[in-house]
Short mmCIF file of C-alpha atoms in Angstrom, two decimals:
data_model
loop_
_atom_site.label_atom_id
_atom_site.label_comp_id
_atom_site.label_asym_id
_atom_site.label_seq_id
_atom_site.Cartn_x
_atom_site.Cartn_y
_atom_site.Cartn_z
CA MET A 15 -27.29 22.04 -21.59
CA GLU A 16 -30.32 22.09 -23.85
CA ASP A 17 -33.76 22.92 -22.49
CA GLU A 18 -35.31 20.37 -24.80
CA GLU A 19 -33.89 16.97 -25.62
CA THR A 20 -34.70 13.85 -27.61
CA PHE A 21 -34.32 10.68 -25.58
CA GLU A 22 -35.15 7.01 -25.35
CA VAL A 23 -38.19 5.99 -23.30
CA PHE A 24 -37.83 3.26 -20.70
CA ASP A 25 -40.65 1.25 -19.24
CA GLY A 26 -40.99 0.06 -15.65
CA GLU A 27 -39.06 -3.15 -16.29
CA GLY A 28 -35.93 -1.27 -17.33
CA GLN A 29 -36.34 -2.17 -21.03
CA GLU A 30 -36.74 0.06 -24.03
CA SER A 31 -40.42 0.45 -24.82
CA GLY A 32 -39.88 0.89 -28.55
CA GLU A 33 -37.00 0.93 -30.99
CA ASN A 34 -37.76 4.32 -32.45
CA GLU A 35 -40.01 5.80 -29.78
CA THR A 36 -38.86 9.27 -28.75
CA HIS A 37 -40.39 12.18 -26.91
CA ALA A 38 -39.41 15.75 -26.33
CA THR A 39 -39.55 17.06 -22.82
CA VAL A 40 -38.33 20.10 -20.95
CA LEU A 41 -36.39 20.47 -17.73
CA THR A 42 -38.28 22.30 -15.03
CA ASP A 43 -36.68 25.29 -13.30
CA GLU A 44 -36.09 23.13 -10.22
CA GLU A 45 -34.37 20.45 -12.32
CA LYS A 46 -32.20 23.05 -14.02
CA SER A 47 -31.19 24.37 -10.61
CA ILE A 48 -30.09 21.01 -9.23
CA ALA A 49 -28.32 20.15 -12.50
CA LYS A 50 -26.29 23.35 -12.12
CA THR A 51 -25.50 22.61 -8.47
CA LEU A 52 -24.45 19.02 -9.21
CA SER A 53 -22.19 20.12 -12.05
CA ASP A 54 -20.08 21.97 -9.47
CA PHE A 55 -19.32 18.54 -7.95
CA GLY A 56 -18.48 17.01 -11.33
CA ILE A 57 -21.80 15.17 -11.58
CA ARG A 58 -23.09 16.18 -15.02
CA PHE A 59 -26.62 16.10 -16.34
CA ILE A 60 -26.78 13.86 -19.45
CA GLU A 61 -30.36 13.40 -20.57
CA LEU A 62 -33.95 13.14 -19.38
CA SER A 63 -37.06 11.12 -20.01
CA ASP A 64 -40.63 11.21 -18.72
CA SER A 65 -39.61 9.54 -15.47
CA PHE A 66 -35.86 9.97 -15.03
CA LEU A 67 -32.99 12.41 -15.08
CA LYS A 68 -29.75 10.77 -16.12
CA PHE A 69 -26.51 12.04 -14.56
CA SER A 70 -22.91 10.97 -14.94
CA ALA A 71 -21.49 8.96 -12.06
CA ASN A 72 -19.45 10.65 -9.36
CA PRO A 73 -15.98 11.38 -10.82
CA LYS A 74 -14.47 9.42 -7.93
CA PHE A 75 -15.64 6.25 -9.64
CA GLN A 76 -13.47 7.14 -12.62
CA THR A 77 -10.06 6.33 -11.15
CA ALA A 78 -6.86 7.39 -12.83
CA ARG A 79 -6.14 3.80 -13.79
CA ARG A 80 -9.48 2.35 -14.83
CA GLN A 81 -13.20 2.92 -15.06
CA LEU A 82 -15.22 0.89 -12.60
CA PRO A 83 -17.74 -1.56 -14.12
CA GLY A 84 -21.21 -0.10 -14.36
CA SER A 85 -20.18 3.55 -14.12
CA ARG A 86 -22.42 4.45 -17.06
CA GLY A 87 -24.70 7.02 -15.50
CA VAL A 88 -27.10 7.30 -12.59
CA PHE A 89 -30.88 7.53 -13.11
CA LEU A 90 -32.72 9.76 -10.65
CA PRO A 91 -36.53 9.50 -10.61
CA ARG A 92 -37.99 12.92 -11.40
CA SER A 93 -40.32 12.42 -8.44
CA GLU A 94 -37.26 12.71 -6.16
CA VAL A 95 -36.07 16.07 -7.49
CA HIS A 96 -37.69 18.12 -4.71
CA ASN A 97 -36.21 15.88 -1.99
CA LEU A 98 -32.81 16.08 -3.64
CA ARG A 99 -32.99 19.87 -3.76
CA SER A 100 -33.80 19.95 -0.03
CA GLN A 101 -30.68 17.89 0.70
CA LEU A 102 -28.50 20.03 -1.55
CA GLU A 103 -29.71 23.24 0.12
CA GLU A 104 -28.59 21.87 3.50
CA GLY A 105 -25.08 21.24 2.14
CA VAL A 106 -24.01 17.76 1.04
CA GLN A 107 -20.41 16.69 1.67
CA GLU A 108 -18.63 13.46 0.78
CA HIS A 109 -17.61 11.12 3.60
CA SER A 110 -13.84 11.42 3.97
CA GLU A 111 -13.14 7.66 3.81
CA LEU A 112 -16.20 5.59 2.99
CA LEU A 113 -18.77 5.59 0.23
CA GLY A 114 -21.13 8.00 1.90
CA ILE A 115 -22.31 11.57 2.38
CA ALA A 116 -22.67 13.95 5.30
CA ILE A 117 -24.98 16.89 5.92
CA PRO A 118 -23.46 18.53 9.03
CA SER A 119 -26.24 21.13 9.39
CA LEU A 120 -28.71 18.27 9.98
CA GLY A 121 -26.39 16.00 11.96
CA TYR A 122 -26.89 13.49 9.16
CA LEU A 123 -24.51 10.82 7.92
CA GLU A 124 -25.28 8.22 5.25
CA ILE A 125 -22.98 5.32 4.36
CA SER A 126 -23.35 2.72 1.62
CA ALA A 127 -24.23 -0.70 3.08
CA GLN A 128 -23.65 -3.83 1.05
CA ILE A 129 -24.25 -7.52 1.69
CA ASN A 130 -21.12 -9.66 1.80
CA GLY A 131 -20.92 -12.31 -0.89
CA LEU A 132 -21.16 -12.45 -4.65
CA TYR A 133 -24.52 -14.22 -4.70
CA ALA A 134 -25.92 -12.74 -1.53
CA THR A 135 -29.59 -12.12 -0.87
CA PRO A 136 -30.58 -8.50 -1.60
CA LEU A 137 -30.25 -6.40 1.53
CA SER A 138 -33.96 -5.58 1.46
CA ASN A 139 -34.77 -9.29 1.78
CA ALA A 140 -32.13 -9.80 4.46
CA ILE A 141 -33.68 -7.20 6.79
CA SER A 142 -37.34 -7.73 5.88
CA GLY A 143 -37.86 -10.11 8.81
CA LEU A 144 -36.11 -7.88 11.37
CA SER A 145 -37.81 -5.43 13.71
CA PRO A 146 -36.28 -3.03 16.26
CA GLU A 147 -35.96 -4.30 19.81
CA GLY A 148 -38.35 -2.30 21.98
CA VAL A 149 -40.81 0.38 20.91
CA PRO A 150 -39.22 3.19 18.87
CA ASP A 151 -39.57 6.51 20.64
CA CYS A 152 -37.89 9.16 18.54
CA VAL A 153 -38.82 11.93 16.14
CA HIS A 154 -39.03 9.41 13.32
CA SER A 155 -41.44 7.01 15.01
CA ASN A 156 -44.71 8.91 14.36
CA GLY A 157 -44.08 9.40 10.67
CA ASP A 158 -44.03 13.21 10.84
CA VAL A 159 -40.26 13.24 10.31
CA THR A 160 -38.63 10.59 8.12
CA LEU A 161 -35.13 10.11 6.88
CA PRO A 162 -34.77 10.62 3.11
CA ARG A 163 -35.34 7.50 1.01
CA CYS A 164 -35.63 7.12 -2.75
CA ASP A 165 -38.92 5.79 -4.05
CA LEU A 166 -37.79 3.77 -7.03
CA GLY A 167 -41.19 2.58 -8.18
CA PRO A 168 -44.10 0.34 -7.17
CA ARG A 169 -42.05 -2.87 -7.18
CA ALA A 170 -39.04 -1.41 -5.41
CA ALA A 171 -38.04 -2.97 -2.11
CA ARG A 172 -39.39 -0.93 0.77
CA ALA A 173 -38.01 -2.92 3.68
CA LEU A 174 -36.38 -0.73 6.29
CA LEU A 175 -35.02 -1.13 9.78
CA HIS A 176 -35.07 1.92 12.05
CA ILE A 177 -33.48 1.76 15.50
CA GLN A 178 -33.60 4.66 17.91
CA GLY A 179 -30.48 5.88 19.64
CA GLY A 180 -30.07 6.52 23.36
CA ALA A 181 -29.43 9.87 24.97
CA GLY A 182 -27.22 11.85 22.62
CA ALA A 183 -26.75 8.88 20.30
CA PRO A 184 -27.85 8.88 16.67
CA CYS A 185 -30.79 6.92 15.31
CA LEU A 186 -29.82 4.17 12.86
CA GLU A 187 -31.75 3.24 9.74
CA LEU A 188 -31.12 0.70 7.01
CA SER A 189 -33.20 1.70 4.01
CA SER A 190 -32.99 2.61 0.34
CA VAL A 191 -30.51 5.37 -0.43
CA SER A 192 -31.50 9.00 -0.30
CA PRO A 193 -31.61 10.99 -3.57
CA ALA A 194 -28.26 12.66 -2.83
CA ALA A 195 -26.63 9.36 -1.95
CA LEU A 196 -28.02 7.79 -5.12
CA LEU A 197 -26.02 10.33 -7.12
CA TRP A 198 -22.92 10.47 -4.92
CA ILE A 199 -22.25 6.87 -3.91
CA THR A 200 -23.63 4.59 -6.65
CA PRO A 201 -21.39 3.92 -9.67
CA GLY A 202 -24.26 3.85 -12.16
CA ARG A 203 -26.21 1.41 -14.29
CA PRO A 204 -26.82 0.96 -18.01
CA ARG A 205 -30.59 1.48 -17.62
CA PRO A 206 -32.99 2.86 -15.04
CA THR A 207 -34.19 0.22 -12.58
CA VAL A 208 -37.73 1.02 -11.62
CA GLY A 209 -39.05 -1.68 -9.33
CA SER A 210 -35.71 -3.43 -8.96
CA PHE A 211 -35.34 -5.62 -5.90
CA ASN A 212 -31.64 -4.77 -5.90
CA THR A 213 -32.30 -1.21 -4.82
CA PRO A 214 -29.13 0.40 -3.39
CA TYR A 215 -29.31 0.53 0.41
CA SER A 216 -27.49 2.65 2.94
CA LEU A 217 -27.07 3.03 6.68
CA LYS A 218 -28.29 6.43 7.85
CA LEU A 219 -27.23 7.98 11.15
CA HIS A 220 -29.22 10.95 12.43
CA PHE A 221 -27.62 12.74 15.36
CA PRO A 222 -29.73 14.83 17.79
CA GLY A 223 -28.51 18.11 16.32
CA PRO A 224 -26.07 19.78 13.94
CA MET A 225 -22.53 18.44 14.20
CA ASP A 226 -19.30 18.96 12.30
CA GLN A 227 -18.49 16.25 9.82
CA GLN A 228 -15.31 14.95 11.47
CA SER A 229 -17.06 14.49 14.81
CA MET A 230 -19.90 12.59 13.13
CA GLU A 231 -17.48 10.33 11.30
CA ASP A 232 -15.43 9.67 14.45
CA GLN A 233 -18.50 8.68 16.46
CA ALA A 234 -20.02 6.71 13.60
CA ARG A 235 -16.91 4.58 13.09
CA GLU A 236 -17.38 2.57 16.29
CA ILE A 237 -21.19 2.60 16.12
CA VAL A 238 -21.25 1.22 12.57
CA SER A 239 -18.61 -1.42 13.31
CA SER A 240 -20.48 -2.61 16.39
CA PHE A 241 -23.88 -2.53 14.65
CA PHE A 242 -22.65 -4.60 11.70
CA TYR A 243 -20.96 -7.05 14.07
CA GLU A 244 -24.16 -7.62 16.03
CA LEU A 245 -26.24 -7.93 12.85
CA ASP A 246 -23.84 -10.66 11.77
CA VAL A 247 -23.71 -12.57 15.08
CA ARG A 248 -27.31 -12.05 16.29
CA ASN A 249 -29.24 -11.85 13.05
CA GLY A 250 -27.13 -13.53 10.37
CA VAL A 251 -27.05 -10.36 8.23
CA ARG A 252 -23.50 -9.80 7.00
CA LEU A 253 -22.93 -6.22 5.90
CA ARG A 254 -19.89 -4.16 5.01
CA THR A 255 -18.98 -0.60 4.17
CA ILE A 256 -16.99 0.33 1.07
CA ARG A 257 -14.11 2.77 0.73
CA TRP A 258 -14.02 5.35 -2.02
CA PRO A 259 -12.15 4.02 -5.10
CA SER A 260 -8.45 4.72 -4.85
CA ASN A 261 -6.04 5.65 -7.63
CA ASN A 262 -3.56 3.30 -5.94
CA ARG A 263 -5.76 0.23 -6.14
CA ASN A 264 -4.51 -2.46 -8.52
CA GLN A 265 -1.67 -0.20 -9.63
CA GLY A 266 0.65 -2.12 -11.92
CA LEU A 267 -1.46 -5.27 -12.22
CA ALA A 268 -1.77 -4.94 -16.00
CA ARG A 269 1.91 -4.32 -16.81
CA GLU A 270 2.78 -7.84 -17.89
CA ASP A 271 3.83 -8.69 -21.44
CA LEU A 272 0.80 -10.62 -22.62
CA ASP A 273 0.41 -12.83 -25.67
CA SER A 274 -2.43 -12.41 -28.14
CA PHE A 275 -2.53 -16.13 -29.05
CA ALA A 276 -4.24 -18.83 -26.98
CA ARG A 277 -2.98 -22.40 -27.15
CA TYR A 278 -3.73 -25.90 -25.99
CA PRO A 279 -2.29 -26.09 -22.43
CA GLU A 280 1.31 -27.22 -22.13
CA THR A 281 1.76 -26.35 -18.46
CA ARG A 282 0.82 -29.02 -15.95
CA VAL A 283 -0.54 -27.27 -12.87
CA ASN A 284 -1.90 -28.85 -9.71
CA ALA A 285 -5.68 -28.24 -9.69
CA GLU A 286 -5.61 -26.70 -6.22
CA MET A 287 -2.82 -24.30 -7.24
CA SER A 288 -4.67 -23.32 -10.39
CA THR A 289 -7.72 -22.53 -8.26
CA LEU A 290 -5.71 -20.40 -5.84
CA PHE A 291 -3.92 -18.59 -8.66
CA GLY A 292 -7.22 -17.83 -10.39
CA PHE A 293 -8.93 -16.86 -7.13
CA ALA A 294 -6.23 -14.26 -6.45
CA GLY A 295 -7.20 -12.48 -9.64
CA SER A 296 -10.91 -12.62 -8.84
CA VAL A 297 -10.64 -10.80 -5.50
CA LEU A 298 -8.65 -7.74 -6.52
CA GLU A 299 -11.23 -5.60 -4.73
CA ASN A 300 -9.85 -7.18 -1.54
CA PRO A 301 -6.10 -6.65 -2.11
CA PRO A 302 -4.85 -8.42 1.06
CA LEU A 303 -6.83 -11.54 0.16
CA SER A 304 -5.47 -11.45 -3.39
CA PHE A 305 -1.93 -11.16 -2.02
CA LEU A 306 -2.47 -14.07 0.39
CA SER A 307 -3.81 -16.30 -2.40
CA TYR A 308 -0.60 -15.85 -4.40
CA TYR A 309 1.37 -16.42 -1.19
CA GLN A 310 -0.48 -19.72 -0.68
CA VAL A 311 0.72 -20.85 -4.10
CA LEU A 312 4.27 -20.18 -2.93
CA GLU A 313 3.62 -22.05 0.32
CA PHE A 314 2.54 -25.15 -1.56
CA TYR A 315 6.00 -25.48 -3.09
CA PHE A 316 8.00 -24.90 0.12
CA PRO A 317 8.58 -28.63 0.86
CA ALA A 318 9.76 -29.41 -2.67
CA ALA A 319 12.26 -26.54 -2.66
CA ILE A 320 13.60 -27.47 0.78
CA LYS A 321 13.98 -31.13 -0.18
CA ARG A 322 15.71 -30.24 -3.43
CA THR A 323 18.19 -28.00 -1.64
CA ALA A 324 18.84 -30.61 1.03
CA LEU A 325 19.37 -33.37 -1.55
CA ARG A 326 21.83 -31.26 -3.50
CA GLN A 327 23.80 -30.47 -0.33
CA LEU A 328 23.76 -34.13 0.71
CA SER A 329 24.91 -35.18 -2.73
CA LYS A 330 27.84 -32.79 -2.53
CA GLU A 331 28.85 -34.05 0.90
CA LEU A 332 28.59 -37.72 -0.05
CA SER A 333 30.37 -37.17 -3.37
CA ASP A 334 33.29 -35.40 -1.73
CA PRO A 335 36.27 -37.80 -1.95
CA ARG A 336 37.34 -36.62 1.49
CA PHE A 337 34.04 -37.76 3.04
CA SER A 338 34.48 -40.62 5.48
CA ARG A 339 31.67 -42.67 6.97
CA SER A 340 33.84 -43.30 10.01
CA ASP A 341 34.52 -39.60 10.62
CA ARG A 342 32.19 -38.17 13.26
CA GLU A 343 32.46 -34.58 11.93
CA ASP A 344 31.56 -35.68 8.39
CA LEU A 345 28.52 -37.53 9.67
CA LEU A 346 27.42 -34.55 11.78
CA ARG A 347 27.54 -32.30 8.70
CA VAL A 348 25.20 -34.70 6.91
CA LEU A 349 22.92 -34.83 9.94
CA LYS A 350 22.77 -31.02 10.17
CA ILE A 351 21.61 -30.81 6.56
CA GLY A 352 18.65 -33.02 7.41
CA GLU A 353 17.89 -31.08 10.59
CA ARG A 354 17.92 -27.75 8.77
CA SER A 355 15.47 -29.03 6.18
CA LEU A 356 13.10 -30.29 8.88
CA ASN A 357 13.30 -27.30 11.20
CA ALA A 358 13.49 -24.43 8.71
CA THR A 359 11.36 -21.42 9.63
CA GLU A 360 8.73 -20.21 7.19
CA SER A 361 10.78 -17.14 6.36
CA SER A 362 13.85 -19.24 5.53
CA GLN A 363 11.71 -21.63 3.47
CA LEU A 364 10.45 -18.68 1.43
CA ARG A 365 14.01 -17.47 0.93
CA THR A 366 15.04 -20.92 -0.26
CA LEU A 367 12.05 -21.22 -2.59
CA ILE A 368 12.72 -17.91 -4.34
CA ALA A 369 16.47 -18.50 -4.56
CA GLU A 370 15.91 -22.01 -5.95
CA CYS A 371 12.92 -21.55 -8.24
CA VAL A 372 12.73 -17.95 -9.45
CA ARG A 373 14.97 -16.68 -12.23
CA ASN A 374 16.90 -13.71 -10.93
CA GLU A 375 16.68 -11.89 -14.26
CA ARG A 376 12.90 -12.00 -14.07
CA ILE A 377 13.01 -10.27 -10.68
CA GLU A 378 15.47 -7.69 -12.01
CA ASP A 379 13.23 -7.00 -15.01
CA PHE A 380 10.25 -6.54 -12.68
CA PHE A 381 11.98 -3.76 -10.75
CA GLN A 382 13.83 -2.16 -13.67
CA LYS A 383 10.86 -1.97 -16.05
CA GLY A 384 7.99 -1.62 -13.60
CA GLY A 385 8.21 2.09 -12.98
CA TRP A 386 7.24 1.61 -9.33
CA GLY A 387 8.67 4.89 -8.13
CA ASP A 388 9.30 4.84 -4.37
CA HIS A 389 6.84 2.03 -3.66
CA PHE A 390 9.53 -0.48 -2.63
CA ALA A 391 11.70 2.16 -0.94
CA LYS A 392 11.78 3.16 2.70
CA SER A 393 9.34 6.00 1.97
CA GLY A 394 6.85 3.63 0.30
CA PRO A 395 3.20 3.36 1.39
CA ILE A 396 3.44 -0.04 3.13
CA GLN A 397 4.78 0.21 6.68
CA GLY A 398 7.22 -2.33 8.08
CA ALA A 399 7.50 -4.22 4.79
CA GLY A 400 11.21 -3.87 4.24
CA ILE A 401 12.77 -2.29 1.18
CA VAL A 402 13.95 -3.76 -2.11
CA ASN A 403 16.93 -2.10 -3.78
CA ILE A 404 18.39 -3.75 -6.87
CA LYS A 405 21.60 -1.76 -6.32
CA ASN A 406 22.12 -3.28 -2.87
CA THR A 407 25.28 -5.40 -3.14
CA GLN A 408 25.19 -6.53 0.48
CA THR A 409 21.96 -8.55 0.31
CA LEU A 410 20.87 -10.77 -2.58
CA LEU A 411 17.87 -9.44 -4.51
CA ALA A 412 16.02 -12.73 -4.00
CA THR A 413 16.52 -12.42 -0.24
CA GLN A 414 15.24 -8.83 -0.19
CA VAL A 415 12.14 -9.88 -2.12
CA ALA A 416 11.50 -12.92 0.09
CA ASP A 417 11.79 -10.85 3.26
CA ARG A 418 9.38 -8.19 1.98
CA ILE A 419 6.79 -10.75 0.86
CA TYR A 420 6.99 -12.50 4.22
CA LYS A 421 6.66 -9.29 6.24
CA ILE A 422 3.57 -8.22 4.30
CA ARG A 423 2.10 -11.68 4.78
CA ASN A 424 2.63 -11.34 8.53
CA ARG A 425 0.94 -7.94 8.63
CA ILE A 426 -2.11 -9.40 6.92
CA VAL A 427 -2.51 -12.60 8.95
CA HIS A 428 -1.36 -11.41 12.38
CA ALA A 429 -3.67 -9.02 14.24
CA LYS A 430 -2.10 -9.10 17.70
CA ASP A 431 -3.43 -6.77 20.39
CA ASP A 432 0.06 -6.33 21.79
CA PRO A 433 2.00 -3.09 22.44
CA ARG A 434 5.07 -4.72 20.89
CA PHE A 435 3.37 -4.61 17.48
CA GLU A 436 1.82 -1.16 17.67
CA ASP A 437 4.46 0.28 15.30
CA VAL A 438 3.42 -2.22 12.61
CA PRO A 439 -0.33 -2.82 12.99
CA ALA A 440 -2.39 -5.32 11.04
CA LEU A 441 -2.86 -4.54 7.37
CA LEU A 442 -6.65 -4.29 7.11
CA PRO A 443 -8.72 -4.94 3.95
CA GLN A 444 -10.26 -1.45 3.90
CA SER A 445 -7.31 0.89 4.30
CA GLU A 446 -5.02 3.15 2.32
CA GLU A 447 -2.26 0.55 2.64
CA ALA A 448 -4.51 -2.16 1.23
CA ASP A 449 -5.34 0.07 -1.74
CA ALA A 450 -1.60 0.57 -2.31
CA LEU A 451 -0.77 -3.16 -2.38
CA GLY A 452 -0.98 -3.40 -6.18
CA PRO A 453 2.78 -3.55 -6.91
CA ASP A 454 3.31 -6.13 -4.16
CA ILE A 455 0.45 -8.23 -5.52
CA ALA A 456 2.07 -8.02 -8.95
CA LEU A 457 5.37 -9.15 -7.41
CA ALA A 458 3.71 -12.07 -5.58
CA ARG A 459 1.97 -13.03 -8.85
CA LEU A 460 5.29 -13.05 -10.70
CA LEU A 461 6.91 -15.23 -8.02
CA ALA A 462 3.97 -17.67 -8.01
CA SER A 463 4.05 -18.03 -11.80
CA GLU A 464 7.83 -18.52 -11.75
CA VAL A 465 7.57 -21.25 -9.13
CA ILE A 466 4.92 -23.03 -11.21
CA VAL A 467 7.20 -22.82 -14.26
CA ASP A 468 10.06 -24.27 -12.21
CA SER A 469 7.86 -27.15 -11.06
CA GLN A 470 7.54 -28.27 -14.70
CA THR A 471 11.24 -29.16 -14.85
CA SER A 472 11.68 -30.52 -11.33
#
């Protein structure tokens, strides 16, 4: 690291203030110290300007499979260096599951809080009209002790909501991220954002005294869930936490053989199915929802596949020279074909659809060339999903695939509070299993595209 650097100057609007304008500046001893400390966590100092220190994003945002959008560096205001050093001296640890940090010596936990929705109102605006119920009576209420918050400039959102805890319970505060959290839990931006109204926000929990990290996280889990639920129901503020990026997420979704030439469309696709198929690819950050969207494409074609199978069976029966309209048994066989098509369970409809509409060689290629390891085996990461073994001669490959897809679908849509299902609980959006759904999403995508292809010739 150089003591003196040449750098671009940024103005308060986040734009370059001149094409060729450069300055030379020097890191202070305090800045050098925190840069050294952060490097031990893989957060590297990159450059500095009059107002900012630029660091690389937390390495956790650089997954083994892809680089998250926006992970181009984090800009820390130089005015926050002293506060950051204070946090570092107390010992910053990463939250074990969620985007967040913990400082056990202070009984302090901070978790990234984000508004649900792509075009949602900034969190600062969402909470600006809220005030705590009752008069705050805690160490933070007189202003002598405050929880750490980044001051990101004169135009930055300063809305905060601080709610005191009861006896032994932590105080809660929604406010702009602390300096340490800014570096640990934000993926980075292309430019500094002084005065931005999209300031990163977090939920801070301050326990009455020092506490080990696991105990804080265990207590916080229920408190945060309940707090976000009430904010949603009582106040119309819909917040969510975020898990750390996983190396398993979206695994295998880019393994298709893709063409480099675009053409005028030759495939006729129902508009609703096209929407669902496209939506599945737009919500990959919510793997269960992506999986369900591809499953809905399959569902749309259930009736056609069932009717086609029934018609073929009826045609065989009626074309049989031994068929007799006056024979009761012959007529009952015809009647049973109709009954089966009307009363087929969803699982049997899915089996029929895949057997009828999906080319078996395409499924074989998926498993032979995918390099999925043990994902589809008994030791795979998805509980209760059933296994797929292309060497299994007892059960058709199409049937194995259909059963697995259906079982995963059930785990996503059924959240029964019933002891009978405790061995196979609901598959939640924010979980290790959800992050590992990539190969199953890729399989559901293949099946959906195959069924659409089949519909062109039906």
